[in-house]
Amino acid sequence: MPTPKVKFNETAAKGEILEIKTMIDHDMESGQRKDKDGKLIPRKIVNKFICTLNGKELFHAEMHGAVSANPATNFFITATESGTMEFKWFDDDGSVYAISRQLTVN
């Protein structure tokens, strides 16, 4: 099962710029390779990533077949309020992989 990972400074001063680093262990199968019997391996990629803070969207990315295995996404936010940050990756098969972290803004 794909494993999401998130790294950032979970305590910040108000107005501080934070770098958020994310990655998910995922094969990102393009649907173009064949198995040992010569049959196409079905496409299975993470096609969307969303980060929210207290339910408000902070970052959104659409991914496509050319994205490599174990996609990493880094982005910056300005610390404005404390709360729950949720990170969700959406798979072609309908699976959603999620992880959450608390952000404390002083």
Short mmCIF file of C-alpha atoms in Angstrom, two decimals:
data_model
loop_
_atom_site.label_atom_id
_atom_site.label_comp_id
_atom_site.label_asym_id
_atom_site.label_seq_id
_atom_site.Cartn_x
_atom_site.Cartn_y
_atom_site.Cartn_z
CA MET A 1 0.00 0.00 0.00
CA PRO A 2 1.35 3.46 -0.84
CA THR A 3 2.82 5.29 2.13
CA PRO A 4 2.56 9.10 2.38
CA LYS A 5 5.30 11.14 4.07
CA VAL A 6 5.26 14.79 5.11
CA LYS A 7 8.01 16.96 6.57
CA PHE A 8 7.83 20.57 7.77
CA ASN A 9 8.47 22.68 10.88
CA GLU A 10 5.24 22.09 12.83
CA THR A 11 5.75 25.19 15.03
CA ALA A 12 6.09 28.58 13.36
CA ALA A 13 5.83 32.30 14.04
CA LYS A 14 2.88 34.11 12.48
CA GLY A 15 3.90 35.27 9.00
CA GLU A 16 6.79 32.81 8.75
CA ILE A 17 7.30 31.11 5.39
CA LEU A 18 7.27 27.32 5.72
CA GLU A 19 8.54 24.80 3.20
CA ILE A 20 6.33 21.73 3.07
CA LYS A 21 7.95 18.56 1.69
CA THR A 22 5.73 15.62 0.74
CA MET A 23 6.27 12.25 -0.89
CA ILE A 24 4.24 9.12 -1.41
CA ASP A 25 5.72 5.67 -2.01
CA HIS A 26 3.79 4.68 -5.14
CA ASP A 27 4.73 2.78 -8.33
CA MET A 28 2.92 5.26 -10.63
CA GLU A 29 2.24 2.54 -13.21
CA SER A 30 1.74 4.23 -16.60
CA GLY A 31 -0.31 1.48 -18.23
CA GLN A 32 2.25 1.10 -21.02
CA ARG A 33 4.41 -1.69 -19.59
CA LYS A 34 3.73 -5.41 -20.02
CA ASP A 35 3.94 -8.15 -17.42
CA LYS A 36 5.92 -11.39 -17.88
CA ASP A 37 3.00 -12.88 -19.88
CA GLY A 38 2.95 -9.95 -22.31
CA LYS A 39 -0.26 -8.43 -20.94
CA LEU A 40 -0.47 -4.69 -20.31
CA ILE A 41 -0.21 -3.71 -16.66
CA PRO A 42 -3.20 -1.43 -15.96
CA ARG A 43 -2.54 2.27 -15.38
CA LYS A 44 -2.51 3.18 -11.69
CA ILE A 45 -1.21 6.61 -10.84
CA VAL A 46 -1.75 9.23 -8.17
CA ASN A 47 -3.58 11.83 -10.23
CA LYS A 48 -4.20 14.56 -7.66
CA PHE A 49 -2.69 15.92 -4.44
CA ILE A 50 -4.41 18.40 -2.11
CA CYS A 51 -3.18 20.07 1.09
CA THR A 52 -5.64 21.82 3.41
CA LEU A 53 -5.41 23.72 6.69
CA ASN A 54 -8.57 23.56 8.81
CA GLY A 55 -10.47 22.48 5.70
CA LYS A 56 -9.25 25.38 3.52
CA GLU A 57 -7.25 24.42 0.44
CA LEU A 58 -3.63 25.62 0.54
CA PHE A 59 -2.17 23.70 -2.39
CA HIS A 60 -3.50 21.55 -5.22
CA ALA A 61 -1.58 19.59 -7.89
CA GLU A 62 -2.76 17.49 -10.83
CA MET A 63 -0.44 14.63 -11.81
CA HIS A 64 -0.23 12.75 -15.09
CA GLY A 65 1.35 9.61 -16.51
CA ALA A 66 4.78 11.17 -16.99
CA VAL A 67 5.30 11.62 -13.22
CA SER A 68 7.95 9.25 -11.86
CA ALA A 69 7.44 6.66 -9.15
CA ASN A 70 7.31 7.95 -5.57
CA PRO A 71 6.26 11.49 -6.50
CA ALA A 72 7.55 14.27 -4.28
CA THR A 73 5.89 17.67 -4.03
CA ASN A 74 7.48 20.63 -2.25
CA PHE A 75 5.73 23.97 -1.78
CA PHE A 76 5.75 27.01 0.49
CA ILE A 77 3.02 28.48 2.69
CA THR A 78 2.81 31.48 4.99
CA ALA A 79 1.96 30.51 8.58
CA THR A 80 -1.22 32.42 9.45
CA GLU A 81 -3.14 30.19 11.86
CA SER A 82 -2.80 27.02 13.91
CA GLY A 83 -4.73 23.93 13.01
CA THR A 84 -4.87 20.59 11.29
CA MET A 85 -3.08 20.24 7.99
CA GLU A 86 -4.41 17.39 5.86
CA PHE A 87 -2.52 15.94 2.93
CA LYS A 88 -4.42 13.72 0.46
CA TRP A 89 -3.29 11.83 -2.61
CA PHE A 90 -5.98 10.52 -5.00
CA ASP A 91 -5.37 7.37 -7.05
CA ASP A 92 -6.84 6.33 -10.42
CA ASP A 93 -8.64 3.42 -8.76
CA GLY A 94 -10.48 5.73 -6.35
CA SER A 95 -8.17 5.13 -3.39
CA VAL A 96 -7.31 8.11 -1.22
CA TYR A 97 -4.13 8.12 0.86
CA ALA A 98 -4.14 10.67 3.65
CA ILE A 99 -1.99 11.90 6.50
CA SER A 100 -2.51 14.84 8.85
CA ARG A 101 -0.26 16.99 11.02
CA GLN A 102 -0.86 19.78 13.52
CA LEU A 103 0.55 23.21 12.77
CA THR A 104 1.06 25.55 15.72
CA VAL A 105 1.44 29.25 14.91
CA ASN A 106 2.71 31.51 17.71
#
